[in-house]
Amino acid sequence: MVKIEHITLPEFPLLLAPMEDVSDPPFRVVCKANGADLLYTEFISSEGLVGDSAKCRRKLDIFDEERPAGVQIFGGDEGRMAQASAIVDLTKPDFLDINFGCPVKGIVSQGAGSGVLKNLDLMTRLTAACVKATSLPVTVKTRLGWDEDSKNIEEVAERLQDVGIKALTIHGRTRCQMYKGEADWSLIAKVKNNPRIHIPIFGNGDIDSPQKAKEYKERFGVDGIMIGRAAIGYPWIFREVRHFLNTGQELPAPTVAERVAVCKQHLDKSLQWRGGQAGIYSMRRHYLTYLKGLPGIKEFRNRLVTLSDPEAIKSVLDEVLRKYEGFEMEKEPIQLIDYHENCPI
């Protein structure tokens, strides 16, 4: 078992990464149903929370079936981060996570996200302020460092543990790498093997198959792994990884019936959380990925993305199920999306 203070997780837990515009409650519920052990909200601005932004407040929502789940916040001001932590405390998630890893220029220019990696004293103060302001266990997600010349993750881990964090997730790239190149897990392993470190250390970066998950578990010795981009359009990655870790056997690709069922579940949760047309619009980007690999699916997708009635959408999904009944899906390599391909450094 892995413990984050009072939160008990299975051996070698699988975490769903917090991803802006992706990790909303409907998507998280789908991933939880398919084997994710620990979930995070999209990242939330501390400034927005303190300023009572409706959009930020809405991101605090967590469904009971998601738990254990935590709220992730970001910011560069100690007072605002403490106030935001106290607000999060009142909503009673299972933990509070601090984002020191987002590489987007707009966040970094605020002195937040991975921009804090250039000032470890500030990072330590921000973390301590959050720990003091909440009764929740506080965790952190970050990167190896700002650039190749400042990979300071070992010092970061020690300093943040000293001020009270209960777990640390490390993405194996620097900020300047964004999502380019290969994630370097060797430094994550150094943190895990540091005799001073006693909190769980989770690794993140480039996990796109059950085989790689098993290899990295054995090679780097982390306490668990966080999966992000590989889960977009493919929540089954979690159950496939767990099965492979337990048995050494690869599961077949999800059936057409499973894909349609997930589409419907995701749609229902989207309607429940967002309501009406907003829930329908938010689903339109998901149909192609869920139904990818079915020959001639474009015709159905074109209908799905133009319909505005939930029952009509479900009727088309039922058509898909009837048309492709018995069709054997082939296992295709997961393509990792570069979120910030065009983001200026």
Tab-separated table of C-alpha atoms in Angstrom, residues 24 26 58 266-267 269-287 307-308 310 313:
chain	number	residue	atom	x	y	z
A	24	ASP	CA	-12.799	17.889	-15.937
A	26	PRO	CA	-16.770	13.850	-16.599
A	58	ARG	CA	-16.546	25.549	-10.704
A	266	HIS	CA	-18.968	10.541	-20.624
A	267	LEU	CA	-21.896	12.283	-22.311
A	269	LYS	CA	-21.611	13.087	-16.896
A	270	SER	CA	-20.917	16.045	-19.170
A	271	LEU	CA	-24.620	16.882	-19.289
A	272	GLN	CA	-24.893	16.447	-15.526
A	273	TRP	CA	-21.956	18.738	-14.763
A	274	ARG	CA	-22.054	21.316	-17.546
A	275	GLY	CA	-25.738	21.124	-18.397
A	276	GLY	CA	-27.573	21.315	-21.716
A	277	GLN	CA	-25.756	22.577	-24.752
A	278	ALA	CA	-22.458	23.202	-22.966
A	279	GLY	CA	-22.304	19.513	-22.068
A	280	ILE	CA	-23.061	18.503	-25.647
A	281	TYR	CA	-20.493	20.884	-27.142
A	282	SER	CA	-17.742	19.718	-24.800
A	283	MET	CA	-18.226	16.115	-25.949
A	284	ARG	CA	-17.760	16.791	-29.648
A	285	ARG	CA	-13.979	16.563	-29.516
A	286	HIS	CA	-14.134	13.144	-27.838
A	287	TYR	CA	-16.154	11.078	-30.329
A	307	LEU	CA	-26.583	16.967	-33.175
A	308	SER	CA	-27.837	18.966	-30.206
A	310	PRO	CA	-28.782	13.957	-26.153
A	313	ILE	CA	-26.729	11.434	-30.061
